[in-house]
Coordinates of C-alpha atoms and ligand atoms in Angstrom, one line a residue:
X114 CA 24.2 3.4 2.7
X115 CA 26.1 1.8 0.1
X116 CA 24.2 -1.1 -2.0
X117 CA 26.4 -1.3 -4.7
X118 CA 27.0 -5.0 -5.6
X119 CA 24.5 -6.2 -2.6
X120 CA 22.6 -9.5 -3.1
X121 CA 19.1 -9.9 -1.6
X122 CA 16.3 -12.7 -2.1
X123 CA 13.9 -10.0 -2.6
X124 CA 14.3 -6.3 -3.3
X125 CA 10.9 -4.3 -2.2
X126 CA 10.4 -1.0 -4.3
X127 CA 8.1 1.2 -2.2
X128 CA 7.4 1.3 1.4
X129 CA 3.2 1.8 1.5
X130 CA 1.3 -1.0 2.8
X131 CA 1.9 -3.2 -0.2
X132 CA 5.4 -2.8 0.1
X133 CA 5.8 -3.1 4.1
X134 CA 3.8 -5.9 4.3
X135 CA 5.2 -8.0 1.3
X136 CA 8.6 -7.3 3.4
X137 CA 7.3 -8.3 6.5
X138 CA 6.2 -11.5 5.2
X139 CA 9.4 -12.3 3.4
X140 CA 11.3 -11.4 6.3
X141 CA 8.9 -13.9 8.2
X142 CA 9.7 -16.7 5.8
X143 CA 13.2 -16.0 6.0
X144 CA 14.3 -14.3 3.0
X145 CA 16.7 -11.6 3.1
X146 CA 14.8 -8.6 2.2
X147 CA 15.7 -4.8 1.2
X148 CA 13.3 -1.9 1.0
X149 CA 14.0 1.0 -1.0
X150 CA 11.8 3.9 -0.7
X151 CA 11.8 7.2 -2.6
X152 CA 11.1 9.7 0.1
X153 CA 10.9 8.8 4.1
X154 CA 9.4 5.4 4.9
X155 CA 6.0 6.6 5.4
X156 CA 5.6 8.7 2.3
X157 CA 2.8 7.0 0.6
X158 CA -0.7 7.2 -0.6
X159 CA -1.1 4.6 2.4
X160 CA -1.2 7.1 4.9
X161 CA -3.8 9.2 3.5
X162 CA -6.3 6.6 3.4
X163 CA -9.4 7.5 5.1
X164 CA -12.2 5.6 4.4
X165 CA -11.0 1.8 5.3
X166 CA -10.6 -1.5 4.0
X167 CA -13.2 -3.5 2.9
X168 CA -13.7 -7.4 4.0
X169 CA -16.9 -9.2 4.3
X170 CA -16.6 -9.7 8.0
X171 CA -20.1 -8.9 9.3
X172 CA -22.6 -11.2 10.5
X173 CA -24.9 -10.5 7.8
X174 CA -22.4 -10.3 5.0
X175 CA -20.5 -12.8 2.4
X176 CA -17.6 -13.0 0.1
X177 CA -19.7 -13.8 -2.5
X178 CA -21.8 -10.5 -1.7
X179 CA -18.5 -8.5 -1.7
X180 CA -17.4 -10.4 -4.9
X181 CA -21.1 -9.7 -6.7
X182 CA -20.4 -6.0 -5.7
X183 CA -16.8 -5.7 -7.1
X184 CA -17.8 -7.3 -10.2
X185 CA -20.6 -5.0 -10.4
X186 CA -18.5 -2.0 -9.9
X187 CA -15.9 -2.6 -12.5
X188 CA -18.5 -2.6 -15.1
X189 CA -17.8 -5.6 -17.3
X190 CA -14.2 -5.4 -17.1
X191 CA -13.3 -7.4 -13.5
X192 CA -11.2 -10.6 -13.8
X193 CA -13.9 -12.6 -12.1
X194 CA -11.2 -15.1 -10.7
X195 CA -8.7 -12.4 -9.3
X196 CA -12.0 -11.0 -7.4
X197 CA -12.7 -14.3 -6.1
X198 CA -9.3 -14.3 -4.6
X199 CA -9.7 -11.2 -3.3
X200 CA -12.9 -11.4 -1.6
X201 CA -12.3 -15.0 -0.1
X202 CA -8.9 -14.4 1.3
X203 CA -10.1 -11.0 3.0
X204 CA -10.8 -12.1 6.4
X205 CA -7.2 -13.6 6.7
X206 CA -5.3 -11.0 5.4
X207 CA -7.0 -8.3 7.9
X208 CA -6.2 -10.9 10.7
X209 CA -2.7 -10.6 9.4
X210 CA -2.8 -6.7 9.9
X211 CA -4.0 -7.1 13.3
X212 CA -1.4 -9.3 14.2
X213 CA 1.0 -6.8 12.3
X214 CA -0.4 -4.6 15.1
X215 CA -2.9 -2.4 13.3
X216 CA -5.8 -1.5 15.7
X217 CA -9.3 -1.5 14.0
X218 CA -11.9 0.3 15.7
X219 CA -14.5 -1.3 17.5
X220 CA -17.9 -0.7 19.4
X221 CA -18.9 -2.9 22.2
X222 CA -16.2 -5.3 21.5
X223 CA -17.3 -6.1 17.9
X224 CA -15.3 -4.5 15.1
X225 CA -17.1 -1.3 13.7
X226 CA -18.1 -1.6 10.2
X227 CA -18.5 1.5 8.0
X228 CA -20.8 2.1 4.7
X229 CA -19.4 2.8 1.2
X230 CA -20.9 3.7 -2.0
X231 CA -21.7 0.4 -4.3
X232 CA -21.4 -1.8 -1.2
X233 CA -24.5 -3.7 -0.5
X234 CA -23.5 -4.2 3.1
X235 CA -21.5 -2.4 5.9
X236 CA -18.0 -3.8 5.4
X237 CA -15.6 -1.2 5.9
X238 CA -13.0 -1.8 8.8
X239 CA -11.6 1.6 9.9
X240 CA -9.0 2.8 12.3
X241 CA -8.9 6.3 14.3
X242 CA -12.0 6.8 12.7
X243 CA -10.8 8.4 9.3
X244 CA -7.1 7.5 10.1
X245 CA -6.9 4.1 8.4
X246 CA -4.3 4.6 6.2
X247 CA -1.8 6.3 8.9
X248 CA -2.6 3.6 11.4
X249 CA -1.9 0.7 9.1
X250 CA 1.4 2.7 7.8
X251 CA 2.8 3.6 11.2
X252 CA 2.0 0.2 12.3
X253 CA 4.0 -2.0 9.6
X254 CA 6.9 0.8 9.3
X255 CA 7.1 0.5 13.5
X256 CA 7.1 -3.4 12.8
X257 CA 9.3 -3.5 9.9
X258 CA 12.2 -1.1 12.1
X259 CA 11.7 -3.3 15.2
X260 CA 12.0 -6.8 13.0
X261 CA 15.3 -5.3 11.4
X262 CA 14.1 -5.1 7.8
X263 CA 16.5 -3.2 5.9
X264 CA 14.9 -0.2 4.6
X265 CA 16.6 2.4 2.7
X266 CA 14.9 6.0 2.5
X267 CA 15.4 8.8 -0.3
X268 CA 16.4 6.3 -2.8
X269 CA 14.6 5.6 -5.8
X270 CA 14.6 2.5 -8.2
X271 CA 15.8 4.1 -11.5
X272 CA 16.0 0.8 -13.6
X273 CA 15.4 -2.7 -13.9
X274 CA 18.1 -4.6 -15.1
X275 CA 16.5 -7.6 -16.9
X276 CA 18.2 -10.5 -18.8
X277 CA 16.4 -13.1 -21.1
X278 CA 13.1 -11.7 -19.6
X279 CA 14.2 -12.2 -16.0
X280 CA 15.0 -9.5 -13.5
X281 CA 18.8 -9.6 -12.1
X282 CA 19.1 -6.2 -10.1
X283 CA 17.8 -2.8 -10.0
X284 CA 19.7 0.3 -10.2
X285 CA 18.5 2.6 -7.0
X286 CA 19.5 6.2 -7.1
X287 CA 20.5 8.2 -3.7
X288 CA 18.6 11.4 -4.8
X289 CA 20.2 13.6 -2.0
X290 CA 24.0 12.1 -2.3
X291 CA 23.3 11.9 -6.3
X292 CA 24.5 8.4 -6.3
X293 CA 23.4 5.0 -8.5
X294 CA 24.1 1.7 -7.0
X295 CA 23.4 -1.9 -8.7
X296 CA 21.8 -4.4 -6.0
X297 CA 21.0 -8.1 -7.1
X298 CA 17.9 -9.7 -6.1
X299 CA 16.3 -13.2 -7.0
X300 CA 13.0 -11.5 -7.1
X301 CA 12.0 -7.7 -7.2
X302 CA 8.3 -6.7 -6.0
X303 CA 7.1 -3.0 -7.4
X304 CA 5.0 -1.6 -5.0
X305 CA 5.7 2.2 -5.8
X306 CA 1.9 2.9 -5.8
X307 CA -0.1 5.2 -8.4
X308 CA 0.3 7.8 -10.3
X309 CA -2.2 10.7 -9.2
X310 CA 0.5 13.4 -9.9
X311 CA -0.3 13.3 -13.5
X312 CA -3.3 15.6 -12.4
X313 CA -3.3 19.1 -11.6
X314 CA -5.7 17.9 -8.8
X315 CA -5.2 15.0 -7.0
X316 CA -5.6 13.7 -3.7
X317 CA -2.1 11.7 -3.9
X318 CA 1.1 12.8 -2.1
X319 CA 4.4 14.1 -4.3
X320 CA 5.6 10.5 -4.5
X321 CA 2.7 9.3 -6.7
X322 CA 4.3 10.0 -10.0
X323 CA 3.8 6.8 -11.9
X324 CA 7.3 5.5 -11.5
X325 CA 6.7 1.8 -11.3
X326 CA 4.4 1.7 -14.3
X327 CA 7.1 3.5 -16.5
X328 CA 9.7 1.3 -14.8
X329 CA 8.2 -2.2 -15.7
X330 CA 7.2 -0.5 -19.5
X331 CA 10.6 0.0 -20.1
X332 CA 11.9 -3.1 -18.8
X333 CA 9.3 -5.1 -21.6
X334 CA 6.6 -6.1 -18.7
X335 CA 2.9 -5.7 -20.0
X336 CA 0.6 -2.4 -19.0
X337 CA -3.2 -2.4 -18.9
X338 CA -5.9 -0.2 -18.4
X339 CA -4.4 3.0 -17.6
X340 CA -7.4 4.8 -19.5
X341 CA -9.1 3.9 -16.2
X342 CA -8.4 6.8 -13.3
X343 CA -10.8 6.9 -10.7
X344 CA -11.8 10.6 -9.9
X345 CA -12.8 11.1 -6.4
X346 CA -15.5 13.6 -6.0
X347 CA -15.3 15.3 -2.8
X348 CA -11.7 16.9 -2.4
X349 CA -11.9 19.7 -0.1
X350 CA -11.4 23.1 -2.4
X351 CA -10.8 26.0 -0.1
X352 CA -8.5 28.7 -1.6
X353 CA -4.8 28.8 0.2
X354 CA -5.3 25.3 1.2
X355 CA -3.7 22.1 -0.3
X356 CA -6.0 19.5 -1.7
X357 CA -7.5 17.3 1.1
X358 CA -10.2 14.1 0.6
X359 CA -13.4 14.4 2.4
X360 CA -14.1 10.3 2.6
X361 CA -16.8 9.1 1.0
X362 CA -17.8 7.7 4.1
X363 CA -18.9 11.0 5.0
X364 CA -21.4 10.6 2.5
X365 CA -21.9 7.0 3.9
X366 CA -23.3 8.7 7.3
X367 CA -25.7 10.8 5.1
X368 CA -24.1 13.5 3.8
X369 CA -25.4 15.3 0.9
X370 CA -24.4 17.2 -2.0
X371 CA -25.7 20.8 -3.2
X372 CA -24.7 22.8 -6.1
X373 CA -23.9 26.3 -5.9
X374 CA -27.4 27.4 -6.0
X375 CA -28.6 25.4 -3.0
X376 CA -30.0 22.7 -5.4
X377 CA -29.5 18.9 -3.8
X378 CA -28.5 17.7 -7.3
X379 CA -27.6 13.9 -7.1
X380 CA -31.1 12.4 -7.2
X381 CA -31.4 13.9 -10.8
X382 CA -28.2 11.8 -12.1
X383 CA -28.7 8.5 -10.1
X384 CA -31.0 6.4 -8.0
X385 CA -28.4 5.9 -5.4
X386 CA -27.8 9.6 -5.4
X387 CA -24.8 10.5 -3.1
X388 CA -24.0 6.8 -3.0
X389 CA -24.2 6.4 -6.5
X390 CA -20.5 4.9 -7.9
X391 CA -17.9 7.1 -7.7
X392 CA -17.4 7.9 -11.2
X393 CA -21.1 9.0 -11.4
X394 CA -20.9 11.6 -8.6
X395 CA -17.5 12.9 -9.9
X396 CA -18.9 13.9 -13.4
X397 CA -22.3 15.1 -11.9
X398 CA -20.2 17.2 -9.4
X399 CA -18.3 18.5 -12.4
X400 CA -21.4 19.1 -14.6
X401 CA -22.9 21.2 -11.8
X402 CA -19.6 23.1 -11.1
X403 CA -19.6 24.0 -15.0
X404 CA -23.4 24.6 -14.9
X405 CA -23.3 27.1 -12.1
X406 CA -19.8 28.7 -13.1
X407 CA -18.5 27.9 -9.7
X408 CA -15.5 26.0 -8.9
X409 CA -16.9 23.6 -6.1
X410 CA -20.0 21.8 -4.7
X411 CA -21.3 21.6 -1.5
X412 CA -20.9 18.7 0.9
X413 CA -23.5 18.9 3.9
X414 CA -23.3 16.7 7.2
X415 CA -24.6 19.8 9.5
X416 CA -27.0 18.9 11.8
X417 CA -25.3 15.9 13.2
X418 CA -23.7 16.1 16.9
X419 CA -20.1 17.9 16.9
X420 CA -18.9 15.2 19.3
X421 CA -19.7 12.6 17.2
X422 CA -18.3 14.1 13.9
X423 CA -15.3 15.0 15.5
X424 CA -14.8 11.5 16.9
X425 CA -15.8 10.0 13.7
X426 CA -14.0 11.9 11.3
X427 CA -11.5 13.5 13.4
X428 CA -8.7 14.3 10.6
X429 CA -11.5 15.9 8.4
X430 CA -13.1 17.8 11.3
X431 CA -9.6 19.3 12.1
X432 CA -8.9 20.1 8.5
X433 CA -11.9 21.8 7.9
X434 CA -11.5 23.7 11.2
X435 CA -8.1 24.7 10.1
X436 CA -9.7 26.3 7.3
X437 CA -12.4 28.0 9.3
X438 CA -14.9 25.5 8.5
X439 CA -17.2 23.8 11.2
X440 CA -18.3 20.4 10.0
X441 CA -21.1 20.5 12.2
X442 CA -22.7 23.8 11.3
X443 CA -20.9 24.6 7.5
X444 CA -21.6 23.4 4.6
X445 CA -17.9 22.1 2.9
X446 CA -16.7 23.4 -0.5
X447 CA -15.5 20.2 -2.5
X448 CA -14.7 19.6 -6.0
X449 CA -13.6 16.0 -8.0
X450 CA -9.4 15.1 -7.7
X451 CA -7.5 12.3 -9.6
X452 CA -7.6 9.6 -6.9
X453 CA -6.5 6.2 -8.0
X454 CA -5.0 4.4 -10.6
X455 CA -7.1 1.5 -11.8
X456 CA -4.9 0.0 -14.3
X457 CA -0.9 -0.8 -13.9
X458 CA 1.6 -3.5 -14.5
X459 CA -0.5 -6.2 -15.9
X460 CA -0.3 -9.4 -13.1
X461 CA -1.6 -12.7 -12.7
X462 CA -3.1 -13.8 -9.1
X463 CA 0.1 -14.2 -7.6
X464 CA 1.4 -11.0 -8.5
X465 CA 3.6 -12.1 -11.3
X466 CA 4.3 -9.9 -14.0
X467 CA 5.0 -10.7 -17.7
X468 CA 8.8 -10.6 -16.6
X469 CA 10.1 -13.8 -14.7
X470 CA 10.9 -12.6 -10.7
X471 CA 9.7 -9.3 -11.1
X472 CA 6.3 -9.2 -9.1
X473 CA 3.8 -6.2 -8.9
X474 CA 1.4 -5.5 -5.9
X475 CA -0.7 -2.5 -4.7
X476 CA -1.6 0.4 -7.0
X477 CA 1.0 0.3 -9.3
X478 CA -0.1 -3.5 -10.3
X479 CA -3.2 -4.4 -12.6
X480 CA -4.4 -7.7 -10.6
X481 CA -8.1 -7.3 -12.6
X482 CA -10.2 -6.8 -9.5
X483 CA -10.8 -3.1 -10.3
X484 CA -11.6 -3.8 -14.1
X485 CA -13.4 0.0 -15.3
X486 CA -13.9 1.2 -11.8
X487 CA -12.8 0.5 -8.2
X488 CA -15.0 -0.5 -5.6
X489 CA -14.0 2.1 -2.6
X490 CA -11.7 0.8 -0.1
X491 CA -11.0 -2.5 -2.2
X492 CA -7.6 -1.2 -3.1
X493 CA -6.1 -1.4 0.5
X494 CA -7.1 -4.9 0.5
X495 CA -5.9 -5.5 -2.9
X496 CA -2.3 -4.6 -1.5
X497 CA -2.1 -7.2 1.0
X498 CA -4.1 -10.2 -0.9
X499 CA -1.5 -10.1 -3.9
X500 CA 1.4 -9.0 -1.5
X501 CA 0.9 -12.5 0.2
X502 CA 0.7 -14.4 -2.9
X503 CA 3.7 -12.4 -4.6
X504 CA 5.9 -13.3 -1.6
X505 CA 4.8 -16.8 -1.4
X506 CA 5.3 -17.3 -5.4
X507 CA 8.9 -15.8 -5.3
X508 CA 9.6 -18.0 -2.3
X509 CA 8.6 -21.2 -4.0
X510 CA 10.4 -20.4 -6.9
X511 CA 13.7 -19.4 -5.0
X512 CA 13.1 -23.2 -3.5
X513 CA 12.7 -24.4 -6.5
X514 CA 8.9 -25.9 -6.0
X515 CA 7.1 -24.2 -8.6
X516 CA 8.9 -24.3 -12.2
X517 CA 8.9 -21.4 -14.6
X518 CA 8.0 -22.3 -18.1
X519 CA 10.1 -21.3 -20.6
X520 CA 8.5 -18.4 -22.3
X521 CA 6.7 -17.7 -19.0
X522 CA 3.3 -16.0 -19.3
X523 CA 0.9 -14.3 -16.6
X524 CA -0.9 -17.1 -15.4
X525 CA -3.6 -17.5 -17.9
X526 CA -5.6 -20.2 -16.6
X527 CA -6.8 -18.4 -13.7
X528 CA -8.3 -15.5 -15.8
X529 CA -11.7 -15.5 -16.6
X530 CA -13.9 -14.7 -18.7
X531 CA -12.0 -16.2 -21.5
X532 CA -13.4 -13.3 -23.7
X533 CA -11.4 -10.8 -22.1
X534 CA -8.2 -13.2 -22.4
X535 CA -9.0 -13.6 -25.8
X536 CA -8.7 -9.5 -26.5
X537 CA -5.6 -9.1 -24.6
X538 CA -3.4 -10.5 -27.0
X539 CA -2.4 -7.9 -29.0
X540 CA 0.1 -5.9 -26.8
X541 CA 1.2 -2.8 -28.5
X542 CA 4.2 -0.3 -28.0
X543 CA 3.5 3.3 -27.3
X544 CA 4.2 5.1 -30.9
X545 CA 7.5 6.7 -31.3
X546 CA 8.4 10.0 -29.8
X547 CA 8.4 12.8 -32.0
X548 CA 11.0 15.3 -31.5
X549 CA 10.1 18.9 -31.5
X550 CA 10.2 21.7 -29.3
X551 CA 11.4 22.0 -25.7
X552 CA 10.4 19.7 -22.6
X553 CA 7.7 20.6 -20.7
X554 CA 7.4 21.4 -16.7
X555 CA 5.6 18.6 -14.4
X556 CA 3.1 21.5 -14.1
X557 CA 2.7 21.9 -17.8
X558 CA 2.0 17.8 -18.0
X559 CA -0.6 17.8 -15.1
X560 CA -2.7 20.9 -16.8
X561 CA -2.7 18.9 -19.9
X562 CA -3.7 15.5 -18.3
X563 CA -6.3 17.5 -16.7
X564 CA -7.9 19.3 -19.4
X565 CA -7.7 16.6 -22.3
X566 CA -7.7 13.3 -20.3
X567 CA -9.6 14.2 -17.2
X568 CA -12.7 13.5 -16.1
X569 CA -14.7 13.6 -19.5
X570 CA -12.7 13.5 -22.8
X571 CA -13.4 13.4 -26.5
X572 CA -11.0 12.7 -29.5
X573 CA -9.9 16.6 -30.1
X574 CA -8.6 16.4 -26.5
X575 CA -6.9 13.2 -26.8
X576 CA -5.6 13.8 -29.9
X577 CA -4.1 17.1 -28.6
X578 CA -2.6 15.2 -25.6
X579 CA -1.3 12.3 -27.3
X580 CA 0.6 14.6 -30.0
X581 CA 2.1 16.8 -27.0
X582 CA 2.9 14.1 -24.9
X583 CA 5.1 12.6 -27.9
X584 CA 6.8 15.7 -28.3
X585 CA 7.3 16.0 -24.6
X586 CA 8.6 12.3 -24.6
X587 CA 11.2 13.1 -27.2
X588 CA 12.4 16.5 -25.9
X589 CA 12.7 14.8 -22.3
X590 CA 14.5 11.8 -23.5
X591 CA 16.9 14.1 -25.3
X592 CA 17.7 15.7 -22.2
X593 CA 18.2 12.8 -20.2
X594 CA 21.5 11.9 -19.6
X595 CA 22.0 8.0 -19.4
X596 CA 20.2 4.9 -20.6
X597 CA 17.4 3.8 -18.6
X598 CA 15.3 6.8 -18.6
X599 CA 14.3 7.2 -22.0
X600 CA 10.8 5.8 -22.8
X601 CA 10.9 3.5 -24.8
X602 CA 14.5 2.5 -24.2
X603 CA 17.1 -0.5 -24.4
X604 CA 16.6 -2.2 -21.7
X605 CA 19.5 -2.1 -18.8
X606 CA 21.5 -5.5 -18.3
X607 CA 20.6 -6.6 -21.8
X608 CA 24.2 -7.8 -22.1
X609 CA 23.5 -10.7 -19.6
X610 CA 23.9 -12.0 -16.0
X611 CA 26.5 -10.1 -14.0
X612 CA 27.0 -7.8 -16.7
X613 CA 27.4 -4.1 -15.7
X614 CA 25.4 -2.8 -18.5
X615 CA 24.4 0.6 -18.6
X616 CA 23.2 2.1 -15.5
X617 CA 20.4 4.1 -14.8
X618 CA 21.7 7.4 -13.6
X619 CA 19.3 10.2 -13.2
X620 CA 20.5 14.1 -13.0
X621 CA 18.0 14.4 -10.0
X622 CA 14.9 13.3 -8.3
X623 CA 12.7 15.9 -10.3
X624 CA 14.2 14.9 -14.1
X625 CA 13.4 11.3 -13.1
X626 CA 10.0 12.0 -12.0
X627 CA 9.2 13.9 -15.1
X628 CA 10.4 11.1 -17.3
X629 CA 7.9 8.6 -15.4
X630 CA 5.3 10.9 -15.5
X631 CA 5.5 11.4 -19.3
X632 CA 5.7 8.0 -20.2
X633 CA 2.7 6.8 -17.8
X634 CA 1.0 9.5 -19.5
X635 CA 1.3 8.6 -22.7
X636 CA 0.2 5.0 -21.7
X637 CA -3.1 6.6 -20.3
X638 CA -3.7 9.0 -23.1
X639 CA -3.1 6.9 -26.1
X640 CA -5.4 4.0 -24.4
X641 CA -8.2 6.6 -23.6
X642 CA -7.9 7.6 -27.4
X643 CA -8.2 4.0 -28.6
X644 CA -11.2 3.4 -26.1
X645 CA -14.0 4.7 -28.2
X646 CA -17.0 4.3 -25.6
X647 CA -18.0 5.0 -21.9
X648 CA -17.1 2.5 -19.4
X649 CA -16.8 2.8 -15.7
X650 CA -14.3 5.9 -15.4
X651 CA -13.4 6.3 -18.5
X652 CA -16.0 8.7 -20.0
X653 CA -15.8 9.8 -23.4
X654 CA -18.3 12.8 -24.4
X655 CA -18.3 11.6 -28.3
X656 CA -19.1 8.1 -27.2
X657 CA -21.3 8.1 -24.1
X658 CA -22.4 4.7 -23.7
X659 CA -20.5 1.2 -23.3
X660 CA -20.1 -1.0 -26.6
X661 CA -19.7 -4.6 -26.3
X662 CA -16.7 -4.9 -28.9
X663 CA -14.6 -2.8 -26.3
X664 CA -15.6 -5.0 -23.5
X665 CA -11.9 -6.0 -23.4
X666 CA -8.3 -4.6 -22.0
X667 CA -6.0 -2.8 -24.3
X668 CA -2.4 -4.2 -23.5
X669 CA 1.1 -2.1 -24.0
X670 CA 4.6 -3.6 -24.1
X671 CA 7.6 -1.9 -25.6
X672 CA 9.0 -3.2 -29.0
Ligands
FAD712 P1 1.6 3.8 -1.9 O1 1.0 3.5 -0.4 O2 1.5 4.8 -2.5 O3 3.3 3.3 -1.4 C1 4.2 3.6 -2.7 C2 5.5 3.8 -2.2 O4 6.1 3.5 -3.2 C3 5.7 5.3 -1.8 O5 6.5 4.5 -0.4 C4 6.8 6.0 -2.4 O6 7.7 6.6 -1.8 C5 7.4 4.6 -3.1 N1 7.9 4.9 -4.4 C6 7.1 5.5 -5.7 N2 8.2 5.2 -6.7 C7 9.3 5.1 -6.5 C8 10.8 4.8 -6.8 N3 10.7 4.7 -8.0 N4 11.4 4.0 -6.4 C9 11.4 3.6 -4.6 N5 10.0 3.9 -4.1 C10 9.3 4.7 -4.6 N6 -7.8 2.8 -0.8 C11 -8.6 2.1 0.3 O7 -9.0 0.8 -0.2 N7 -9.6 2.8 1.1 C12 -9.5 3.9 1.4 O8 -9.9 4.4 2.6 C13 -8.6 5.0 0.9 N8 -8.4 6.0 0.9 C14 -7.6 6.7 0.2 C15 -7.4 8.4 0.6 C16 -6.2 9.1 0.1 C17 -6.4 10.5 0.3 C18 -5.8 8.4 -1.2 C19 -4.5 9.3 -1.8 C20 -5.8 6.8 -1.6 C21 -7.1 6.2 -0.6 N9 -7.1 5.0 -0.6 C22 -7.9 4.1 -0.2 C23 -6.1 4.4 -1.9 C24 -4.9 3.6 -1.0 O9 -4.7 4.1 -0.2 C25 -3.8 3.1 -2.1 O10 -4.3 2.5 -3.4 C26 -3.1 2.2 -1.5 O11 -2.6 3.0 -0.4 C27 -1.6 1.6 -1.9 O12 -1.1 1.1 -1.5 P2 0.7 0.8 -2.1 O13 1.6 0.4 -1.4 O14 0.5 0.3 -3.4 O15 1.4 2.4 -2.6
SIN713 C1 -12.8 7.6 0.8 O1 -12.6 7.4 2.1 O2 -13.4 8.1 0.1 C2 -11.8 6.9 0.1 C3 -11.9 5.5 -0.5 C4 -11.3 4.6 -1.1 O3 -10.7 5.6 -2.1 O4 -11.4 3.6 -1.2

């Protein structure tokens, strides 16, 4: 499909829950919408989500309690106002999903609610047992098709065209036909998901290469909190089988963790044992693996009724069976894997970035609701809460009912506590790339990140990572064929509205993704090196405790 010169009210980049929900909302409101997506429509983190989506809809639950748990999990860095928006608007967004065709599991006519770590009440809605993401993704994709929303697959956003701090258009690259088109839009929604592919071990699919973060950074938007990557403690570790998440909901149903010597180790690490915060369990598993010299620990939910297990966790049950393991009889080998990107493109509570007309929603965004550590099952919820608001804000602006201030800043009054805001004022660029040596492969990068910017970090490893990444940045920029693929690079379209500018025309999907991975890795590694403390998911062996002076966000913006 040729898109060159086409014009839409809204261009959405990505077709996970955030992108599809935003597109459906905009379509309902009468906006003309384009969705471009890198793979097939359902190739997204969303389809792999298992545990479910958090919302305080139970009889003995409240938005206040959900808010408290969210703030507590985030280890001092949660934007409390954004968390309030998240938890208060949750029930209405769940109702939207139901209206869009998502069928959540029910027991005796009441929605079934699961329990996950650090939630003080059962509040996890799930679908198809452990197939929540698949149900959501297929429902939204089916509805988008039926509603005639224009979705262009196998096409990636290669560059954002910015003029006077306003997004004007996007360059989209059909990586199968090797063609770049320029599409104009009144507003652009980045919904490109996270960056799990930065790491050698990850629960994320191949599309999760941090593209939206790199695109936004190069366009001049602010990026924050990338030192906080959530590692999930229990990914299936079976020789010859790809990594597969074993949901925290399995521990929520009583599964216990043992080391290779047969010892149940979690009570030694935290009073909540297996239901301790995710970062604590991931570090504990990593340490037990190191101590025993074995590449996994063991998850045990044996003794439960096999029929019940197969019904409650159909995907996990089947995946284990493919590997010759019976969930009801065998302990399951698991190890930690990179799972969720807490940081991302900085937005206000309307999904608005620091570039006018550019919105970021879902895992690519940093709305501030996760702080240093995301509460399980808050991410699916975050996508719809802020996608709804972003579309509303884009529509209002289009209809001129909300006026942008001249300089345009993130909705500052909405951010709290004030101390966190004051400390974000110092946005800085990445240090310049250092020309020296050949470009890496994506596997080189993943190995470096796992080793030096992984579950536990220290200065020596982080310095090695930042130095190496600066060299790789220069090496890949030198081999990149055109503007828009360097980091940081001149912004496309600087010559003004309607100007053709230089198009972002990657050579291939692989080379484009490698550039995005390097930019995102640099932002994560530089931030992890600067943050001389341990907080939430960021653990520094050389600074093992939180420090008050670091109760602040690090913000990055290309110079
Ligand atoms: P995604 O669903 O990842 O979608 C991103 C989209 O952007 C994709 O379509 C991708 O192809 C596209 N894209 C990327 N780059 C480009 C580009 N350059 N151009 C065009 N398109 C692009 N969260 C929960 O709340 N509960 C859970 O139970 C849960 N379980 C999880 C289990 C697993 C195994 C994983 C990996 C994650 C889980 N999460 C869970 C996290 C949650 O699934 C994600 O945070 C959420 O789905 C993100 O949605 P999204 O729409 O922002 O991104
Ligand atoms: C899981 O099911 O363990 C993942 C939940 C999440 O990432 O929120």
